[in-house]
Amino acid sequence: MHAVNRRAARVAARCLVVPLAAAPLLYAAQPAFAHTELVAGSPAESASESRPPRSIELTFSDEMTSRYAKVALTAPDGGQGAAGPPQVTGRTVTLPVKPGLPAGSYTVGYRVVSADGHPVAGSYRFTVEDEDAAAGPATTPAPRAAPDPPRTPGEDPPRTGATSSTGATPLTGAASPTGVPALPVLVGGLLLLGAAGASVAVVRRRRARHGS
């Protein structure tokens, strides 16, 4: 009876020793069975794009299966931006994007299953900038000078300098090269010529009388 009990105790001890000895090995091998994760995305998370992308590309750490690959793109207005179902090539899942989408904040959501059956899900955002806002305010061109009016043949070109409102040079206050006002000199000259002419006429009349 005692011998049977001893054998049973030995068997039980062996059954406990084997799992305890294998526990460190199982713990060390645990990273080999890690879940699939997203390695890279294009556009990347928090990226700022100058224009909407043509497609969304997600690269994972394991091979993907096209049957369980789900990727969605949410536009700034809340609508769907995908132009069709996602395509799987190895570890990359590609989602075509509709053309002509507006600027704003976009959300990429995904839920895929790797070839070994590990699911992975998540989301991130990126931004598409407004092209008009990025270009800055439009500059106003400087005003151009008005062209000169056309001249008829034989017309003198316009003179520069101070002129009167009618375009003629005023005579009032004009000075001669010697510094004497020109208008008084001209009037005085005319008076002298008139007086001289009157004197000649008087002399001729007197001579005519004496001669007669």
XYZ file of N, CA and C in Angstrom:
636
model
N 0.831 -1.202 0.000
C 0.000 0.000 0.000
C 0.860 1.243 0.000
N 1.851 1.262 0.849
C 2.771 2.401 0.912
C 3.537 2.562 -0.396
N 3.864 1.438 -1.037
C 4.616 1.510 -2.295
C 3.791 2.166 -3.384
N 2.496 1.872 -3.416
C 1.613 2.472 -4.425
C 1.522 3.974 -4.212
N 1.404 4.388 -2.951
C 1.315 5.825 -2.652
C 2.595 6.556 -3.058
N 3.717 5.900 -2.852
C 4.989 6.539 -3.229
C 5.083 6.726 -4.743
N 4.653 5.712 -5.476
C 4.690 5.821 -6.937
C 3.778 6.941 -7.424
N 2.609 7.034 -6.842
C 1.666 8.097 -7.253
C 2.242 9.471 -6.944
N 2.933 9.605 -5.838
C 3.532 10.890 -5.479
C 4.634 11.253 -6.460
N 5.421 10.255 -6.848
C 6.494 10.519 -7.799
C 5.937 10.958 -9.159
N 4.889 10.293 -9.623
C 4.276 10.660 -10.910
C 3.729 12.073 -10.857
N 3.065 12.401 -9.739
C 2.507 13.755 -9.600
C 3.606 14.813 -9.579
N 4.698 14.509 -8.918
C 5.814 15.461 -8.863
C 6.404 15.674 -10.241
N 6.530 14.594 -11.011
C 7.063 14.731 -12.360
C 6.135 15.586 -13.240
N 4.833 15.375 -13.081
C 3.863 16.168 -13.873
C 3.957 17.651 -13.555
N 4.299 18.010 -12.344
C 4.442 19.420 -11.969
C 5.766 19.994 -12.416
N 6.808 19.150 -12.402
C 8.137 19.647 -12.758
C 8.208 19.997 -14.231
N 7.611 19.219 -15.121
C 7.691 19.463 -16.570
C 7.049 20.794 -16.952
N 5.805 21.118 -16.524
C 5.246 22.442 -16.874
C 6.049 23.601 -16.299
N 6.551 23.450 -15.069
C 7.335 24.523 -14.477
C 8.636 24.735 -15.238
N 9.231 23.662 -15.725
C 10.470 23.798 -16.479
C 10.217 24.403 -17.856
N 9.043 24.134 -18.427
C 8.741 24.664 -19.762
C 8.209 26.088 -19.722
N 7.841 26.587 -18.564
C 7.273 27.942 -18.455
C 8.231 29.015 -18.950
N 9.527 29.019 -18.553
C 10.438 30.035 -19.103
C 10.560 29.965 -20.613
N 10.525 28.768 -21.171
C 10.625 28.643 -22.623
C 9.404 29.250 -23.310
N 8.240 29.003 -22.756
C 7.026 29.581 -23.331
C 7.029 31.102 -23.222
N 7.513 31.613 -22.112
C 7.573 33.066 -21.925
C 8.564 33.716 -22.899
N 9.703 33.021 -23.127
C 10.705 33.556 -24.050
C 10.200 33.523 -25.480
N 9.352 32.565 -25.819
C 8.846 32.451 -27.188
C 7.621 33.308 -27.437
N 7.120 34.002 -26.414
C 5.911 34.799 -26.564
C 6.032 35.902 -27.610
N 7.156 36.663 -27.763
C 7.252 37.685 -28.804
C 7.072 37.142 -30.214
N 7.361 35.862 -30.428
C 7.193 35.303 -31.765
C 5.736 35.254 -32.161
N 4.807 35.285 -31.174
C 3.378 35.236 -31.450
C 2.736 36.595 -31.196
N 3.501 37.699 -31.365
C 2.964 39.039 -31.129
C 1.924 39.362 -32.180
N 0.987 40.242 -31.824
C -0.087 40.610 -32.736
C 0.443 41.482 -33.871
N -0.291 41.451 -34.981
C 0.055 42.262 -36.138
C -0.154 43.740 -35.811
N 0.693 44.603 -36.352
C 0.571 46.039 -36.096
C 0.866 46.820 -37.371
N 0.370 48.052 -37.400
C 0.597 48.936 -38.541
C 2.027 49.482 -38.487
N 2.760 49.298 -39.589
C 4.150 49.751 -39.650
C 4.252 51.147 -40.257
N 3.516 51.407 -41.344
C 3.601 52.700 -42.023
C 2.301 52.972 -42.755
N 2.022 54.263 -42.955
C 0.847 54.681 -43.700
C 1.194 55.818 -44.641
N 0.528 55.862 -45.779
C 0.745 56.933 -46.753
C -0.622 57.407 -47.262
N -0.977 58.667 -46.935
C -0.266 59.659 -46.133
C -0.086 59.199 -44.687
N 0.969 59.716 -44.053
C 1.291 59.315 -42.693
C 0.364 60.000 -41.694
N 0.408 59.518 -40.478
C -0.395 60.108 -39.410
C 0.036 61.553 -39.152
N -0.951 62.464 -39.038
C -0.744 63.896 -38.777
C -0.017 64.601 -39.921
N 0.025 63.983 -41.097
C 0.686 64.617 -42.237
C -0.176 65.759 -42.765
N 0.471 66.714 -43.441
C -0.210 67.845 -44.071
C 0.095 67.801 -45.563
N -0.918 67.484 -46.353
C -0.753 67.314 -47.793
C -1.228 68.562 -48.530
N -0.597 68.864 -49.666
C -0.987 70.016 -50.475
C -2.203 69.721 -51.343
N -2.507 68.437 -51.560
C -3.656 68.038 -52.366
C -4.138 66.671 -51.891
N -5.404 66.309 -52.158
C -5.902 65.002 -51.713
C -5.124 63.860 -52.365
N -4.843 62.784 -51.633
C -4.097 61.654 -52.211
C -4.975 60.854 -53.164
N -4.330 60.131 -54.063
C -5.048 59.266 -54.994
C -5.387 57.921 -54.358
N -4.637 57.542 -53.321
C -4.897 56.271 -52.645
C -4.326 56.327 -51.239
N -4.804 55.414 -50.394
C -4.287 55.230 -49.036
C -3.564 53.899 -49.000
N -2.308 53.906 -48.568
C -1.513 52.682 -48.484
C -1.125 52.424 -47.025
N -1.485 51.252 -46.537
C -1.164 50.844 -45.166
C -0.286 49.598 -45.222
N 0.840 49.658 -44.551
C 1.774 48.532 -44.516
C 1.811 47.969 -43.099
N 1.628 46.658 -42.979
C 1.568 45.998 -41.672
C 2.792 45.096 -41.478
N 2.923 44.601 -40.269
C 4.092 43.789 -39.931
C 3.967 42.350 -40.415
N 2.750 41.903 -40.771
C 2.536 40.531 -41.244
C 1.788 40.551 -42.569
N 1.770 39.395 -43.216
C 1.016 39.244 -44.455
C -0.477 39.394 -44.170
N -1.182 40.084 -45.088
C -2.607 40.326 -44.919
C -3.423 39.376 -45.797
N -4.681 39.218 -45.460
C -5.621 38.447 -46.270
C -6.659 39.413 -46.835
N -6.900 39.331 -48.132
C -7.825 40.266 -48.777
C -9.264 40.055 -48.313
N -9.591 38.874 -47.827
C -10.971 38.601 -47.402
C -11.363 39.407 -46.182
N -10.414 39.657 -45.293
C -10.729 40.340 -44.041
C -10.055 41.712 -43.936
N -9.748 42.306 -45.060
C -9.126 43.636 -45.046
C -10.216 44.694 -45.197
N -10.394 45.516 -44.183
C -11.386 46.586 -44.180
C -10.677 47.914 -43.913
N -10.752 48.822 -44.880
C -10.146 50.155 -44.741
C -11.165 51.176 -45.215
N -11.308 52.281 -44.480
C -12.263 53.337 -44.826
C -11.580 54.699 -44.696
N -12.029 55.633 -45.520
C -11.533 57.011 -45.492
C -12.737 57.943 -45.306
N -12.728 58.719 -44.230
C -13.813 59.656 -43.938
C -13.371 61.061 -44.319
N -14.150 61.710 -45.212
C -13.831 63.053 -45.696
C -14.193 64.098 -44.653
N -13.758 65.371 -44.839
C -14.076 66.424 -43.864
C -15.573 66.642 -43.655
N -16.390 66.393 -44.698
C -17.830 66.578 -44.560
C -18.541 65.358 -43.996
N -17.785 64.340 -43.597
C -18.372 63.139 -43.031
C -18.686 62.063 -44.034
N -18.525 62.330 -45.312
C -18.786 61.335 -46.343
C -17.628 60.388 -46.539
N -17.880 59.330 -47.300
C -16.849 58.341 -47.583
C -15.996 58.785 -48.762
N -14.679 58.679 -48.598
C -13.751 59.106 -49.646
C -13.196 57.979 -50.482
N -13.586 56.728 -50.201
C -13.056 55.592 -50.943
C -13.744 55.483 -52.294
N -12.956 55.142 -53.316
C -13.486 54.963 -54.661
C -13.743 53.499 -54.987
N -13.416 52.591 -54.057
C -13.609 51.169 -54.295
C -13.105 50.371 -53.109
N -13.164 49.047 -53.184
C -12.694 48.203 -52.076
C -11.170 48.206 -51.979
N -10.617 47.907 -50.813
C -9.163 47.856 -50.664
C -8.567 46.643 -51.384
N -7.306 46.809 -51.808
C -6.566 45.759 -52.487
C -5.384 45.338 -51.611
N -5.149 44.057 -51.505
C -4.094 43.523 -50.639
C -2.981 42.955 -51.495
N -1.745 43.382 -51.172
C -0.555 42.848 -51.823
C 0.485 42.586 -50.750
N 0.588 41.326 -50.329
C 1.537 40.989 -49.275
C 1.154 41.645 -47.955
N 2.020 42.511 -47.454
C 1.779 43.187 -46.186
C 1.140 44.565 -46.367
N 0.833 44.954 -47.621
C 0.307 46.293 -47.918
C -1.153 46.214 -48.352
N -1.956 47.108 -47.789
C -3.363 47.239 -48.155
C -3.535 48.622 -48.780
N -4.064 48.692 -50.008
C -4.219 49.943 -50.743
C -5.703 50.247 -50.953
N -6.117 51.475 -50.620
C -7.504 51.906 -50.782
C -7.554 53.034 -51.803
N -8.252 52.865 -52.939
C -8.362 53.964 -53.911
C -9.239 55.087 -53.357
N -8.902 56.330 -53.743
C -9.583 57.523 -53.213
C -10.308 58.238 -54.345
N -11.480 58.786 -54.045
C -12.255 59.536 -55.030
C -11.506 60.805 -55.443
N -11.587 61.193 -56.701
C -10.954 62.463 -57.119
C -11.817 63.656 -56.725
N -11.160 64.819 -56.610
C -11.871 66.065 -56.356
C -12.368 66.238 -54.941
N -11.764 65.587 -53.966
C -12.191 65.755 -52.576
C -11.741 67.113 -52.043
N -12.485 67.710 -51.093
C -12.148 69.050 -50.597
C -10.999 69.020 -49.603
N -10.504 70.200 -49.291
C -9.468 70.325 -48.264
C -10.088 70.171 -46.879
N -9.254 69.776 -45.912
C -9.733 69.588 -44.551
C -9.062 68.418 -43.876
N -9.685 67.939 -42.783
C -9.133 66.853 -41.982
C -9.782 65.525 -42.400
N -8.936 64.518 -42.677
C -9.391 63.192 -43.102
C -9.042 62.166 -42.021
N -9.888 61.127 -41.920
C -9.667 60.050 -40.959
C -9.561 58.722 -41.691
N -8.488 57.995 -41.433
C -8.277 56.656 -41.994
C -8.577 55.635 -40.907
N -9.523 54.758 -41.174
C -9.843 53.681 -40.238
C -9.589 52.330 -40.879
N -9.083 51.380 -40.118
C -8.765 50.061 -40.680
C -9.057 48.966 -39.657
N -9.426 47.825 -40.200
C -9.582 46.596 -39.406
C -9.253 45.443 -40.342
N -8.116 44.813 -40.109
C -7.623 43.745 -40.987
C -7.246 42.538 -40.152
N -7.113 41.416 -40.859
C -6.711 40.165 -40.223
C -5.506 39.627 -40.982
N -4.457 39.292 -40.251
C -3.243 38.785 -40.878
C -3.435 37.346 -41.324
N -2.449 36.845 -42.050
C -2.535 35.487 -42.581
C -2.569 34.442 -41.475
N -1.980 34.740 -40.291
C -1.996 33.781 -39.201
C -3.199 33.967 -38.283
N -4.146 34.838 -38.694
C -5.397 34.970 -37.951
C -5.421 36.060 -36.900
N -4.393 36.881 -36.808
C -4.370 37.947 -35.804
C -5.036 39.210 -36.345
N -6.087 39.695 -35.700
C -6.742 40.921 -36.162
C -6.026 42.160 -35.619
N -6.154 43.261 -36.343
C -5.607 44.538 -35.889
C -6.530 45.638 -36.390
N -6.807 46.618 -35.541
C -7.708 47.714 -35.896
C -7.156 49.016 -35.327
N -7.492 50.123 -35.982
C -7.031 51.428 -35.520
C -7.447 52.516 -36.487
N -7.027 53.736 -36.204
C -7.349 54.882 -37.068
C -6.344 55.996 -36.812
N -6.237 56.896 -37.770
C -5.411 58.091 -37.609
C -5.916 59.158 -38.572
N -5.390 60.379 -38.428
C -5.850 61.514 -39.230
C -4.688 62.157 -39.982
N -5.043 62.786 -41.091
C -4.109 63.654 -41.814
C -4.913 64.812 -42.390
N -4.226 65.840 -42.877
C -4.874 67.076 -43.321
C -4.480 67.392 -44.754
N -5.448 67.893 -45.513
C -5.213 68.403 -46.864
C -5.407 69.913 -46.820
N -4.345 70.653 -47.150
C -4.384 72.110 -47.076
C -5.138 72.695 -48.261
N -5.713 73.888 -48.024
C -6.384 74.612 -49.094
C -5.331 75.264 -49.972
N -5.371 75.018 -51.296
C -4.343 75.543 -52.197
C -4.367 77.065 -52.233
N -5.558 77.685 -52.193
C -5.641 79.152 -52.231
C -5.065 79.763 -50.970
N -5.352 79.141 -49.819
C -4.813 79.679 -48.571
C -3.314 79.490 -48.498
N -2.798 78.362 -49.013
C -1.358 78.126 -48.993
C -0.618 79.067 -49.903
N -1.260 79.459 -51.015
C -0.611 80.367 -51.961
C -0.495 81.775 -51.420
N -1.354 82.175 -50.449
C -1.301 83.521 -49.890
C -2.181 84.479 -50.667
N -2.370 85.700 -50.144
C -3.225 86.678 -50.820
C -2.638 87.118 -52.150
N -3.528 87.358 -53.100
C -3.083 87.802 -54.424
C -2.551 89.224 -54.360
N -1.454 89.473 -55.055
C -0.840 90.800 -55.070
C -1.482 91.659 -56.150
N -1.708 92.946 -55.818
C -2.314 93.887 -56.761
C -1.214 94.560 -57.568
N -1.277 94.499 -58.892
C -0.221 95.136 -59.691
C -0.234 96.644 -59.530
N 0.948 97.244 -59.634
C 1.078 98.697 -59.502
C 0.407 99.383 -60.677
N -0.265 100.536 -60.424
C -0.936 101.231 -61.531
C 0.067 101.755 -62.550
N -0.303 101.696 -63.818
C 0.549 102.158 -64.889
C 0.214 103.600 -65.255
N 1.231 104.332 -65.696
C 1.022 105.713 -66.107
C 0.221 105.760 -67.398
N -0.676 106.784 -67.490
C -1.502 106.910 -68.682
C -0.632 107.290 -69.871
N -0.847 106.687 -71.035
C -0.020 107.019 -72.210
C -0.349 108.413 -72.730
N 0.606 109.026 -73.412
C 0.394 110.351 -73.994
C -0.634 110.272 -75.121
N -1.489 111.318 -75.257
C -2.481 111.297 -76.335
C -1.790 111.368 -77.692
N -2.393 110.779 -78.710
C -1.770 110.805 -80.051
C -1.737 112.214 -80.613
N -0.669 112.551 -81.335
C -0.499 113.878 -81.936
C -0.731 113.801 -83.438
N -1.297 114.884 -83.939
C -1.501 114.979 -85.387
C -0.196 115.380 -86.055
N -0.047 115.059 -87.332
C 1.205 115.419 -88.022
C 1.411 116.935 -88.040
N 2.625 117.379 -87.736
C 2.972 118.798 -87.723
C 2.737 119.472 -86.392
N 2.146 118.776 -85.439
C 1.884 119.387 -84.128
C 3.151 119.351 -83.291
N 3.440 120.457 -82.623
C 4.620 120.532 -81.765
C 4.408 119.665 -80.537
N 5.480 119.046 -80.036
C 5.341 118.243 -78.810
C 5.049 119.143 -77.626
N 4.347 118.654 -76.623
C 4.032 119.480 -75.449
C 5.298 119.888 -74.714
N 5.330 121.138 -74.240
C 6.474 121.651 -73.492
C 6.317 121.335 -72.014
N 7.453 121.104 -71.416
C 7.468 120.837 -69.978
C 7.675 122.136 -69.240
N 7.288 122.163 -67.983
C 7.452 123.367 -67.175
C 6.108 123.922 -66.785
N 6.114 125.037 -66.062
C 4.891 125.653 -65.560
C 4.204 126.374 -66.687
N 2.923 126.035 -66.923
C 2.107 126.698 -67.921
C 0.795 127.078 -67.305
N 0.057 127.946 -67.998
C -1.249 128.350 -67.519
C -2.252 127.263 -67.814
N -3.488 127.441 -67.340
C -4.524 126.431 -67.531
C -4.877 126.244 -68.983
N -4.680 127.253 -69.847
C -4.974 127.133 -71.277
C -3.820 126.556 -72.058
N -2.679 126.290 -71.410
C -1.536 125.714 -72.088
C -0.575 126.759 -72.594
N -0.905 128.104 -72.585
C 0.005 129.149 -73.048
C 0.778 129.698 -71.878
N 1.983 130.146 -72.146
C 2.829 130.715 -71.102
C 2.348 132.116 -70.782
N 2.012 132.419 -69.501
C 1.512 133.762 -69.149
C 2.587 134.808 -69.381
N 2.138 136.041 -69.888
C 3.063 137.146 -70.123
C 3.238 137.995 -68.885
N 2.229 138.009 -68.001
C 2.304 138.857 -66.816
C 3.427 138.394 -65.928
N 4.265 139.334 -65.570
C 5.366 139.014 -64.668
C 6.539 138.415 -65.364
N 6.470 138.213 -66.703
C 7.609 137.629 -67.406
C 8.734 138.635 -67.472
N 9.955 138.196 -67.355
C 11.120 139.078 -67.312
C 11.961 138.870 -68.544
N 12.609 139.936 -68.983
C 13.549 139.875 -70.101
C 14.866 139.306 -69.630
N 15.759 138.941 -70.547
C 17.062 138.403 -70.123
C 17.834 139.346 -69.230
N 17.579 140.713 -69.321
C 18.319 141.664 -68.483
C 17.711 141.816 -67.108
N 16.586 141.166 -66.859
C 15.961 141.271 -65.551
C 14.845 142.289 -65.525
N 14.609 143.081 -66.612
C 13.549 144.091 -66.657
C 12.291 143.416 -67.123
N 11.108 143.718 -66.532
C 9.870 143.098 -66.974
C 9.646 143.322 -68.450
N 9.256 142.327 -69.198
C 9.129 142.415 -70.651
C 7.914 143.235 -71.072
N 6.793 143.161 -70.384
C 5.575 143.859 -70.802
C 5.735 145.372 -70.734
N 6.239 145.968 -69.653
C 6.430 147.431 -69.647
C 7.403 147.883 -70.725
N 8.450 147.133 -70.977
C 9.401 147.514 -72.020
C 8.715 147.533 -73.376
N 7.893 146.542 -73.625
C 7.184 146.475 -74.900
C 6.220 147.636 -75.064
N 5.482 147.972 -74.001
C 4.547 149.103 -74.073
C 5.298 150.413 -74.278
N 6.408 150.594 -73.548
C 7.209 151.830 -73.710
C 7.745 151.966 -75.114
N 8.194 150.877 -75.682
C 8.706 150.916 -77.047
C 7.627 151.328 -78.032
N 6.433 150.792 -77.843
C 5.329 151.161 -78.728
C 4.996 152.641 -78.609
N 5.012 153.164 -77.375
C 4.721 154.601 -77.187
C 5.788 155.463 -77.850
N 7.053 155.065 -77.724
C 8.126 155.837 -78.351
C 7.989 155.824 -79.864
N 7.662 154.669 -80.420
C 7.478 154.600 -81.862
C 6.306 155.476 -82.309
N 5.245 155.494 -81.507
C 4.099 156.334 -81.847
C 4.438 157.816 -81.804
N 5.212 158.207 -80.766
C 5.605 159.618 -80.645
C 6.517 160.029 -81.790
N 7.448 159.131 -82.142
C 8.353 159.447 -83.246
C 7.581 159.595 -84.542
N 6.615 158.709 -84.760
C 5.816 158.812 -85.976
C 5.013 160.110 -86.025
N 4.467 160.525 -84.866
C 3.706 161.785 -84.826
C 4.612 162.970 -85.105
N 5.824 162.960 -84.570
C 6.768 164.069 -84.797
C 7.116 164.177 -86.269
N 7.356 163.064 -86.934
C 7.681 163.076 -88.365
C 6.518 163.633 -89.154
N 5.313 163.266 -88.781
C 4.137 163.772 -89.497
C 4.001 165.286 -89.352
N 4.266 165.799 -88.142
C 4.166 167.252 -87.906
C 5.210 168.001 -88.716
N 6.416 167.466 -88.744
C 7.488 168.128 -89.499
C 7.141 168.159 -90.969
N 6.642 167.090 -91.531
C 6.292 167.048 -92.939
C 5.187 168.059 -93.269
N 4.218 168.202 -92.357
C 3.152 169.156 -92.595
C 3.702 170.595 -92.623
N 4.578 170.902 -91.694
C 5.157 172.258 -91.649
C 5.942 172.557 -92.922
N 6.741 171.586 -93.365
C 7.492 171.783 -94.588
C 6.585 171.963 -95.791
N 5.480 171.209 -95.766
C 4.536 171.353 -96.875
C 3.912 172.721 -96.889
N 3.613 173.266 -95.731
C 3.041 174.603 -95.662
C 4.030 175.648 -96.139
N 5.274 175.589 -95.666
C 6.303 176.574 -96.069
C 6.577 176.468 -97.569
N 6.496 175.301 -98.086
C 6.777 175.123 -99.498
C 5.688 175.700 -100.353
N 4.475 175.705 -99.849
C 3.370 176.236 -100.615
C 3.375 177.767 -100.552
